[in-house]
C-alpha cells in the first residue's frame, strides 16, 4: 500500500521541525490543543509513550472520532474549543512537558463539501468547526449588518476597504444565500479586474470562517494560559497560517521577552520557522509559521 494510493487524511505541517524544537523525551506528557487527526500527536507519542497523562483537544466531532486510538491507550480527549479546554485544565491544576497548537482548519474540514468551508466544492454555507454551535456562515451572511460584513472582509480577509464594501453590497443584494458555490459566484461576479491563481473569493471565505469560529479571540485567550499549563522546562509550539494569528502569537511572545525577571517563557524562535522553506513538499505548509517557547 503506497502513501500515494492511500494518502493520510491530513498531513501534519512542519512535523520534523516540531519534533526537533519540542524535543519530546520518553515519559514526558503532552497537551495537543488542536489534535485534529492526531498526526503530530502520533509522532510525539512515538517518542514519549506517555499516553495516560496526556490530553488531546479538538472542537470538531469528526476529528474526535479519529482520536479514539489514543483514548483507548488512556489519553484524555476533550471535545471543546481550546480556550475553554485550557481554562478547565488550568483550574484543575494540570501541567505538561509539551504543548502544541496547530491552528486553522484540517484538510478533511476543507475538502468535504458538506462542511461548507470550500468554494471549490459546493455545499451548505456552514463553516462551523464545532457543529454544536448554532451560529453558521449562513447566519452571518444572511443576517449581519453591512458594517459588520465590511469589517469582517476588511479585517479578517485583509481586503482593501473599497473591495470589502463592494463584496458586502453584493452579498446584501443577493440574499438569501445558502450555498458556498452561490457565495463564491457572487464574489466572483463583483470582482473587478483579472484574476489568475487565487480565486477572488479566497479571502472572503477565510474572513467568514474566522468570524464564524471566533478564531482570533480563541488565540488571544489561550496565549496567557500556556505558561500556566507548562511544567518548568516544558516546551510549547504554535503553528499559525495567517498573519492575523501569527501577530497575536508574536506579540504575546514579545511581551514575555520584554518582561525581564517576571517573564515566564524564554522565546526560542527569534524568527518563526517557515513552512515555505522548511516543509516544501506539503502544500498546506506554504503559509505556516512555527514559534516555540520554553517555560523558565
Ligand atoms: C490544522 S488541524 C490540526 C491537525 C493536527 N495537528 C494533525 O496533525 O492531525 C487544526 C485542528 O484544530 C481544530 N481547531 C481549530 N481551532 C480550534 C479551537 N479554537 N479549539 C479547538 N480546536 C480547534 C480544528 O477542528 C482542526 O481539527
mmCIF file of C-alpha atoms and ligand atoms in Angstrom:
data_model
loop_
_atom_site.group_PDB
_atom_site.id
_atom_site.type_symbol
_atom_site.label_atom_id
_atom_site.label_comp_id
_atom_site.label_asym_id
_atom_site.label_seq_id
_atom_site.Cartn_x
_atom_site.Cartn_y
_atom_site.Cartn_z
ATOM 1 C CA UNK A 1 0.000 0.000 0.000
ATOM 2 C CA UNK A 2 1.710 3.205 -1.073
ATOM 3 C CA UNK A 3 1.130 6.601 0.518
ATOM 4 C CA UNK A 4 0.054 7.828 -2.961
ATOM 5 C CA UNK A 5 -2.766 5.253 -3.159
ATOM 6 C CA UNK A 6 -3.827 5.820 0.448
ATOM 7 C CA UNK A 7 -2.773 9.348 1.395
ATOM 8 C CA UNK A 8 -3.295 10.242 5.069
ATOM 9 C CA UNK A 9 -6.415 12.336 5.753
ATOM 10 C CA UNK A 10 -4.284 15.235 6.913
ATOM 11 C CA UNK A 11 -0.505 15.556 6.504
ATOM 12 C CA UNK A 12 0.929 17.186 9.655
ATOM 13 C CA UNK A 13 2.592 20.504 8.962
ATOM 14 C CA UNK A 14 6.271 21.132 9.816
ATOM 15 C CA UNK A 15 6.360 17.754 11.589
ATOM 16 C CA UNK A 16 10.121 17.419 11.529
ATOM 17 C CA UNK A 17 10.658 20.915 12.934
ATOM 18 C CA UNK A 18 8.044 20.339 15.634
ATOM 19 C CA UNK A 19 9.916 17.198 16.735
ATOM 20 C CA UNK A 20 13.310 18.917 16.680
ATOM 21 C CA UNK A 21 12.121 22.031 18.513
ATOM 22 C CA UNK A 22 9.854 20.384 21.114
ATOM 23 C CA UNK A 23 12.348 17.542 21.565
ATOM 24 C CA UNK A 24 9.938 15.037 23.181
ATOM 25 C CA UNK A 25 11.572 12.672 25.669
ATOM 26 C CA UNK A 26 10.468 9.314 26.965
ATOM 27 C CA UNK A 27 7.909 9.676 29.775
ATOM 28 C CA UNK A 28 7.059 13.340 29.112
ATOM 29 C CA UNK A 29 3.382 14.269 28.966
ATOM 30 C CA UNK A 30 1.739 16.156 26.104
ATOM 31 C CA UNK A 31 -1.159 18.558 25.559
ATOM 32 C CA UNK A 32 -2.325 18.918 21.954
ATOM 33 C CA UNK A 33 -4.840 21.762 21.827
ATOM 34 C CA UNK A 34 -5.706 21.179 18.146
ATOM 35 C CA UNK A 35 -5.318 17.416 17.867
ATOM 36 C CA UNK A 36 -7.153 17.079 14.523
ATOM 37 C CA UNK A 37 -6.301 13.713 13.001
ATOM 38 C CA UNK A 38 -3.538 13.030 15.502
ATOM 39 C CA UNK A 39 -0.672 13.396 13.040
ATOM 40 C CA UNK A 40 1.570 15.407 15.352
ATOM 41 C CA UNK A 41 0.279 13.504 18.401
ATOM 42 C CA UNK A 42 1.156 10.104 16.918
ATOM 43 C CA UNK A 43 4.737 11.217 16.207
ATOM 44 C CA UNK A 44 5.130 12.763 19.680
ATOM 45 C CA UNK A 45 3.689 9.721 21.470
ATOM 46 C CA UNK A 46 6.106 7.533 19.488
ATOM 47 C CA UNK A 47 8.868 9.311 21.455
ATOM 48 C CA UNK A 48 7.221 9.907 24.851
ATOM 49 C CA UNK A 49 4.997 6.805 25.129
ATOM 50 C CA UNK A 50 3.156 8.684 27.904
ATOM 51 C CA UNK A 51 -0.456 8.295 26.837
ATOM 52 C CA UNK A 52 -2.119 8.247 30.246
ATOM 53 C CA UNK A 53 -1.030 11.692 31.491
ATOM 54 C CA UNK A 54 -1.629 13.426 28.152
ATOM 55 C CA UNK A 55 -4.598 15.352 26.763
ATOM 56 C CA UNK A 56 -5.896 15.860 23.225
ATOM 57 C CA UNK A 57 -8.346 18.681 22.463
ATOM 58 C CA UNK A 58 -10.390 19.438 19.337
ATOM 59 C CA UNK A 59 -13.689 21.224 18.894
ATOM 60 C CA UNK A 60 -14.564 19.139 15.819
ATOM 61 C CA UNK A 61 -16.614 15.985 16.365
ATOM 62 C CA UNK A 62 -15.231 14.375 13.197
ATOM 63 C CA UNK A 63 -11.650 14.849 14.477
ATOM 64 C CA UNK A 64 -12.706 13.427 17.873
ATOM 65 C CA UNK A 65 -13.897 10.238 16.208
ATOM 66 C CA UNK A 66 -10.430 9.793 14.677
ATOM 67 C CA UNK A 67 -8.679 10.164 18.035
ATOM 68 C CA UNK A 68 -10.059 7.046 19.728
ATOM 69 C CA UNK A 69 -6.821 5.130 19.048
ATOM 70 C CA UNK A 70 -5.295 7.399 21.738
ATOM 71 C CA UNK A 71 -8.191 7.308 24.233
ATOM 72 C CA UNK A 72 -8.010 3.506 24.069
ATOM 73 C CA UNK A 73 -4.474 3.872 25.435
ATOM 74 C CA UNK A 74 -5.682 6.095 28.274
ATOM 75 C CA UNK A 75 -5.267 9.586 26.795
ATOM 76 C CA UNK A 76 -7.849 12.167 27.861
ATOM 77 C CA UNK A 77 -9.883 13.542 24.921
ATOM 78 C CA UNK A 78 -11.648 16.885 25.295
ATOM 79 C CA UNK A 79 -14.313 17.898 22.788
ATOM 80 C CA UNK A 80 -14.092 21.636 23.376
ATOM 81 C CA UNK A 81 -12.644 24.833 21.985
ATOM 82 C CA UNK A 82 -9.061 25.268 23.139
ATOM 83 C CA UNK A 83 -9.657 28.480 25.117
ATOM 84 C CA UNK A 84 -12.289 26.723 27.290
ATOM 85 C CA UNK A 85 -10.251 23.500 27.477
ATOM 86 C CA UNK A 86 -7.134 25.409 28.569
ATOM 87 C CA UNK A 87 -9.128 27.273 31.254
ATOM 88 C CA UNK A 88 -10.546 23.993 32.547
ATOM 89 C CA UNK A 89 -7.094 22.360 32.667
ATOM 90 C CA UNK A 90 -5.595 25.375 34.493
ATOM 91 C CA UNK A 91 -8.445 25.213 37.051
ATOM 92 C CA UNK A 92 -7.728 21.510 37.532
ATOM 93 C CA UNK A 93 -4.046 22.340 38.173
ATOM 94 C CA UNK A 94 -2.805 20.239 35.252
ATOM 95 C CA UNK A 95 0.642 20.797 33.708
ATOM 96 C CA UNK A 96 2.540 19.378 30.748
ATOM 97 C CA UNK A 97 6.063 18.989 29.380
ATOM 98 C CA UNK A 98 4.943 19.568 25.792
ATOM 99 C CA UNK A 99 2.148 21.675 24.286
ATOM 100 C CA UNK A 100 1.262 22.138 20.622
ATOM 101 C CA UNK A 101 -1.223 24.394 18.841
ATOM 102 C CA UNK A 102 -1.555 23.813 15.102
ATOM 103 C CA UNK A 103 -4.107 26.495 14.278
ATOM 104 C CA UNK A 104 -6.627 26.720 11.488
ATOM 105 C CA UNK A 105 -8.513 24.055 9.617
ATOM 106 C CA UNK A 106 -7.644 20.485 8.720
ATOM 107 C CA UNK A 107 -7.637 19.090 5.191
ATOM 108 C CA UNK A 108 -10.807 16.996 5.790
ATOM 109 C CA UNK A 109 -12.641 20.095 7.018
ATOM 110 C CA UNK A 110 -11.647 21.981 3.874
ATOM 111 C CA UNK A 111 -12.130 19.124 1.430
ATOM 112 C CA UNK A 112 -15.601 17.918 2.438
ATOM 113 C CA UNK A 113 -18.311 19.896 0.663
ATOM 114 C CA UNK A 114 -20.826 19.251 3.441
ATOM 115 C CA UNK A 115 -18.663 21.142 5.963
ATOM 116 C CA UNK A 116 -19.222 24.294 3.904
ATOM 117 C CA UNK A 117 -15.668 25.710 4.136
ATOM 118 C CA UNK A 118 -14.837 25.432 0.460
ATOM 119 C CA UNK A 119 -15.763 27.475 -2.575
ATOM 120 C CA UNK A 120 -14.445 24.780 -4.900
ATOM 121 C CA UNK A 121 -16.768 22.059 -3.525
ATOM 122 C CA UNK A 122 -20.321 23.401 -3.460
ATOM 123 C CA UNK A 123 -22.005 22.754 -0.121
ATOM 124 C CA UNK A 124 -24.185 24.344 2.550
ATOM 125 C CA UNK A 125 -22.902 27.651 3.893
ATOM 126 C CA UNK A 126 -21.767 26.238 7.232
ATOM 127 C CA UNK A 127 -18.037 26.609 8.200
ATOM 128 C CA UNK A 128 -18.549 25.601 11.839
ATOM 129 C CA UNK A 129 -15.658 23.638 13.294
ATOM 130 C CA UNK A 130 -17.977 22.638 16.142
ATOM 131 C CA UNK A 131 -21.380 21.520 14.899
ATOM 132 C CA UNK A 132 -22.901 22.057 18.383
ATOM 133 C CA UNK A 133 -22.617 25.809 17.779
ATOM 134 C CA UNK A 134 -25.773 27.470 16.389
ATOM 135 C CA UNK A 135 -24.045 30.315 14.531
ATOM 136 C CA UNK A 136 -23.135 29.332 10.950
ATOM 137 C CA UNK A 137 -21.750 31.121 7.903
ATOM 138 C CA UNK A 138 -25.324 31.172 6.571
ATOM 139 C CA UNK A 139 -26.481 33.054 9.688
ATOM 140 C CA UNK A 140 -23.711 35.629 9.303
ATOM 141 C CA UNK A 141 -24.051 36.118 5.536
ATOM 142 C CA UNK A 142 -27.845 36.483 5.662
ATOM 143 C CA UNK A 143 -28.337 38.480 8.869
ATOM 144 C CA UNK A 144 -25.243 40.600 9.558
ATOM 145 C CA UNK A 145 -25.353 44.381 9.150
ATOM 146 C CA UNK A 146 -23.482 45.853 6.174
ATOM 147 C CA UNK A 147 -20.927 47.473 8.507
ATOM 148 C CA UNK A 148 -20.174 44.088 10.122
ATOM 149 C CA UNK A 149 -19.719 42.366 6.766
ATOM 150 C CA UNK A 150 -17.407 45.176 5.600
ATOM 151 C CA UNK A 151 -15.375 44.922 8.839
ATOM 152 C CA UNK A 152 -15.148 41.145 8.566
ATOM 153 C CA UNK A 153 -13.924 41.136 4.945
ATOM 154 C CA UNK A 154 -11.589 44.067 5.583
ATOM 155 C CA UNK A 155 -10.091 42.892 8.897
ATOM 156 C CA UNK A 156 -10.117 39.116 8.644
ATOM 157 C CA UNK A 157 -9.836 38.886 4.848
ATOM 158 C CA UNK A 158 -7.346 41.778 4.699
ATOM 159 C CA UNK A 159 -9.075 43.143 1.591
ATOM 160 C CA UNK A 160 -8.961 46.897 0.799
ATOM 161 C CA UNK A 161 -11.933 48.872 2.190
ATOM 162 C CA UNK A 162 -13.372 49.591 -1.288
ATOM 163 C CA UNK A 163 -13.318 45.862 -2.128
ATOM 164 C CA UNK A 164 -14.872 44.916 1.223
ATOM 165 C CA UNK A 165 -17.698 47.420 0.644
ATOM 166 C CA UNK A 166 -18.320 46.126 -2.883
ATOM 167 C CA UNK A 167 -18.493 42.500 -1.749
ATOM 168 C CA UNK A 168 -20.711 43.388 1.220
ATOM 169 C CA UNK A 169 -23.158 45.207 -1.075
ATOM 170 C CA UNK A 170 -23.197 42.254 -3.480
ATOM 171 C CA UNK A 171 -23.891 39.873 -0.586
ATOM 172 C CA UNK A 172 -26.725 42.004 0.789
ATOM 173 C CA UNK A 173 -28.476 42.389 -2.587
ATOM 174 C CA UNK A 174 -28.205 38.635 -3.293
ATOM 175 C CA UNK A 175 -29.755 37.437 -0.010
ATOM 176 C CA UNK A 176 -30.808 34.746 0.783
ATOM 177 C CA UNK A 177 -27.507 32.930 0.124
ATOM 178 C CA UNK A 178 -27.491 29.266 1.077
ATOM 179 C CA UNK A 179 -24.505 27.569 -0.561
ATOM 180 C CA UNK A 180 -20.745 28.059 -0.817
ATOM 181 C CA UNK A 181 -20.969 27.914 -4.628
ATOM 182 C CA UNK A 182 -23.576 30.695 -4.649
ATOM 183 C CA UNK A 183 -21.444 32.904 -2.388
ATOM 184 C CA UNK A 184 -18.303 32.245 -4.463
ATOM 185 C CA UNK A 185 -20.186 33.228 -7.664
ATOM 186 C CA UNK A 186 -21.491 36.442 -6.079
ATOM 187 C CA UNK A 187 -17.940 37.465 -5.098
ATOM 188 C CA UNK A 188 -16.506 36.425 -8.467
ATOM 189 C CA UNK A 189 -19.121 38.487 -10.324
ATOM 190 C CA UNK A 190 -18.492 41.577 -8.237
ATOM 191 C CA UNK A 191 -14.710 41.265 -8.541
ATOM 192 C CA UNK A 192 -13.192 43.969 -10.734
ATOM 193 C CA UNK A 193 -10.207 43.157 -12.939
ATOM 194 C CA UNK A 194 -8.432 39.954 -13.869
ATOM 195 C CA UNK A 195 -7.567 37.151 -11.507
ATOM 196 C CA UNK A 196 -5.110 34.377 -12.084
ATOM 197 C CA UNK A 197 -4.093 31.823 -9.495
ATOM 198 C CA UNK A 198 -6.167 32.859 -6.493
ATOM 199 C CA UNK A 199 -9.966 32.865 -6.741
ATOM 200 C CA UNK A 200 -11.353 36.292 -5.733
ATOM 201 C CA UNK A 201 -13.477 34.645 -3.003
ATOM 202 C CA UNK A 202 -10.474 33.109 -1.192
ATOM 203 C CA UNK A 203 -10.004 35.930 1.319
ATOM 204 C CA UNK A 204 -13.720 36.460 1.900
ATOM 205 C CA UNK A 205 -14.156 32.762 2.696
ATOM 206 C CA UNK A 206 -11.212 32.937 5.096
ATOM 207 C CA UNK A 207 -12.734 36.025 6.716
ATOM 208 C CA UNK A 208 -16.158 34.431 7.225
ATOM 209 C CA UNK A 209 -14.540 31.273 8.634
ATOM 210 C CA UNK A 210 -12.581 33.352 11.175
ATOM 211 C CA UNK A 211 -15.792 35.204 12.093
ATOM 212 C CA UNK A 212 -17.939 32.065 12.479
ATOM 213 C CA UNK A 213 -15.376 30.257 14.653
ATOM 214 C CA UNK A 214 -14.209 33.360 16.538
ATOM 215 C CA UNK A 215 -10.700 32.187 15.729
ATOM 216 C CA UNK A 216 -8.677 35.244 16.749
ATOM 217 C CA UNK A 217 -10.328 35.603 20.154
ATOM 218 C CA UNK A 218 -9.583 31.928 20.788
ATOM 219 C CA UNK A 219 -5.869 32.562 20.185
ATOM 220 C CA UNK A 220 -5.911 35.791 22.263
ATOM 221 C CA UNK A 221 -7.453 33.907 25.189
ATOM 222 C CA UNK A 222 -5.250 30.822 25.082
ATOM 223 C CA UNK A 223 -1.838 32.513 24.878
ATOM 224 C CA UNK A 224 -1.629 33.756 28.519
ATOM 225 C CA UNK A 225 -2.806 30.342 29.755
ATOM 226 C CA UNK A 226 0.074 28.475 28.110
ATOM 227 C CA UNK A 227 2.771 29.280 30.737
ATOM 228 C CA UNK A 228 0.328 28.149 33.452
ATOM 229 C CA UNK A 229 -0.062 24.793 31.715
ATOM 230 C CA UNK A 230 3.677 24.166 31.229
ATOM 231 C CA UNK A 231 5.978 22.418 33.686
ATOM 232 C CA UNK A 232 9.379 24.043 34.310
ATOM 233 C CA UNK A 233 11.492 23.391 31.205
ATOM 234 C CA UNK A 234 8.332 22.489 29.233
ATOM 235 C CA UNK A 235 8.146 23.461 25.559
ATOM 236 C CA UNK A 236 5.260 24.982 23.615
ATOM 237 C CA UNK A 237 4.971 25.286 19.824
ATOM 238 C CA UNK A 238 2.382 27.339 17.951
ATOM 239 C CA UNK A 239 1.867 26.901 14.209
ATOM 240 C CA UNK A 240 -0.142 29.671 12.558
ATOM 241 C CA UNK A 241 -1.336 30.023 8.985
ATOM 242 C CA UNK A 242 -2.179 33.652 8.509
ATOM 243 C CA UNK A 243 -0.691 36.939 9.557
ATOM 244 C CA UNK A 244 -3.513 37.843 11.967
ATOM 245 C CA UNK A 245 -2.992 34.707 14.062
ATOM 246 C CA UNK A 246 0.773 34.964 13.867
ATOM 247 C CA UNK A 247 0.634 38.597 15.009
ATOM 248 C CA UNK A 248 -1.138 37.582 18.233
ATOM 249 C CA UNK A 249 1.410 34.829 18.949
ATOM 250 C CA UNK A 250 4.349 37.089 18.067
ATOM 251 C CA UNK A 251 3.015 39.917 20.264
ATOM 252 C CA UNK A 252 2.494 37.651 23.263
ATOM 253 C CA UNK A 253 5.985 36.156 22.924
ATOM 254 C CA UNK A 254 7.474 39.667 22.521
ATOM 255 C CA UNK A 255 5.708 40.804 25.739
ATOM 256 C CA UNK A 256 7.222 37.804 27.516
ATOM 257 C CA UNK A 257 10.680 38.594 26.168
ATOM 258 C CA UNK A 258 10.361 42.186 27.432
ATOM 259 C CA UNK A 259 9.085 41.372 30.914
ATOM 260 C CA UNK A 260 12.530 40.649 32.345
ATOM 261 C CA UNK A 261 12.573 38.709 35.607
ATOM 262 C CA UNK A 262 8.761 38.447 35.548
ATOM 263 C CA UNK A 263 8.809 36.566 32.228
ATOM 264 C CA UNK A 264 7.506 33.011 32.411
ATOM 265 C CA UNK A 265 8.732 31.943 28.984
ATOM 266 C CA UNK A 266 12.031 32.019 27.110
ATOM 267 C CA UNK A 267 11.441 32.539 23.416
ATOM 268 C CA UNK A 268 13.391 30.010 21.358
ATOM 269 C CA UNK A 269 12.469 31.146 17.839
ATOM 270 C CA UNK A 270 13.593 34.765 17.360
ATOM 271 C CA UNK A 271 12.204 34.415 13.855
ATOM 272 C CA UNK A 272 9.484 31.871 13.114
ATOM 273 C CA UNK A 273 10.304 28.653 11.299
ATOM 274 C CA UNK A 274 8.611 28.911 7.913
ATOM 275 C CA UNK A 275 6.793 26.072 6.194
ATOM 276 C CA UNK A 276 7.557 27.675 2.832
ATOM 277 C CA UNK A 277 11.254 26.874 3.235
ATOM 278 C CA UNK A 278 11.278 24.000 5.754
ATOM 279 C CA UNK A 279 8.403 21.801 4.556
ATOM 280 C CA UNK A 280 8.240 22.375 0.814
ATOM 281 C CA UNK A 281 6.613 19.022 -0.040
ATOM 282 C CA UNK A 282 3.452 19.698 1.968
ATOM 283 C CA UNK A 283 1.244 22.255 0.147
ATOM 284 C CA UNK A 284 -0.592 23.060 3.429
ATOM 285 C CA UNK A 285 2.722 24.245 4.897
ATOM 286 C CA UNK A 286 3.215 27.081 2.433
ATOM 287 C CA UNK A 287 1.968 29.789 4.783
ATOM 288 C CA UNK A 288 2.772 28.004 8.067
ATOM 289 C CA UNK A 289 4.907 29.639 10.753
ATOM 290 C CA UNK A 290 6.125 27.847 13.869
ATOM 291 C CA UNK A 291 7.079 29.750 17.031
ATOM 292 C CA UNK A 292 8.455 27.967 20.092
ATOM 293 C CA UNK A 293 8.990 28.952 23.734
ATOM 294 C CA UNK A 294 10.274 27.227 26.890
ATOM 295 C CA UNK A 295 8.915 27.642 30.439
ATOM 296 C CA UNK A 296 11.556 29.125 32.729
HETATM 297 C C1 LIG B 1 -4.557 22.103 11.314
HETATM 298 S S1 LIG B 1 -5.630 20.998 12.107
HETATM 299 C C2 LIG B 1 -4.610 20.107 13.228
HETATM 300 C C3 LIG B 1 -4.026 18.873 12.641
HETATM 301 C C4 LIG B 1 -3.221 18.035 13.623
HETATM 302 N N1 LIG B 1 -2.092 18.755 14.153
HETATM 303 C C5 LIG B 1 -2.758 16.766 12.942
HETATM 304 O O1 LIG B 1 -1.560 16.603 12.757
HETATM 305 O O2 LIG B 1 -3.621 15.940 12.591
HETATM 306 C C6 LIG B 1 -6.436 22.068 13.173
HETATM 307 C C7 LIG B 1 -7.458 21.391 14.079
HETATM 308 O O3 LIG B 1 -7.699 22.288 15.132
HETATM 309 C C8 LIG B 1 -9.056 22.323 15.407
HETATM 310 N N2 LIG B 1 -9.299 23.655 15.954
HETATM 311 C C9 LIG B 1 -9.124 24.843 15.345
HETATM 312 N N3 LIG B 1 -9.434 25.847 16.170
HETATM 313 C C10 LIG B 1 -9.793 25.265 17.349
HETATM 314 C C11 LIG B 1 -10.196 25.784 18.612
HETATM 315 N N4 LIG B 1 -10.307 27.100 18.829
HETATM 316 N N5 LIG B 1 -10.444 24.906 19.605
HETATM 317 C C12 LIG B 1 -10.320 23.568 19.414
HETATM 318 N N6 LIG B 1 -9.969 23.016 18.227
HETATM 319 C C13 LIG B 1 -9.691 23.863 17.215
HETATM 320 C C14 LIG B 1 -9.755 22.073 14.105
HETATM 321 O O4 LIG B 1 -11.021 21.496 14.329
HETATM 322 C C15 LIG B 1 -8.784 21.102 13.418
HETATM 323 O O5 LIG B 1 -9.155 19.771 13.637
#
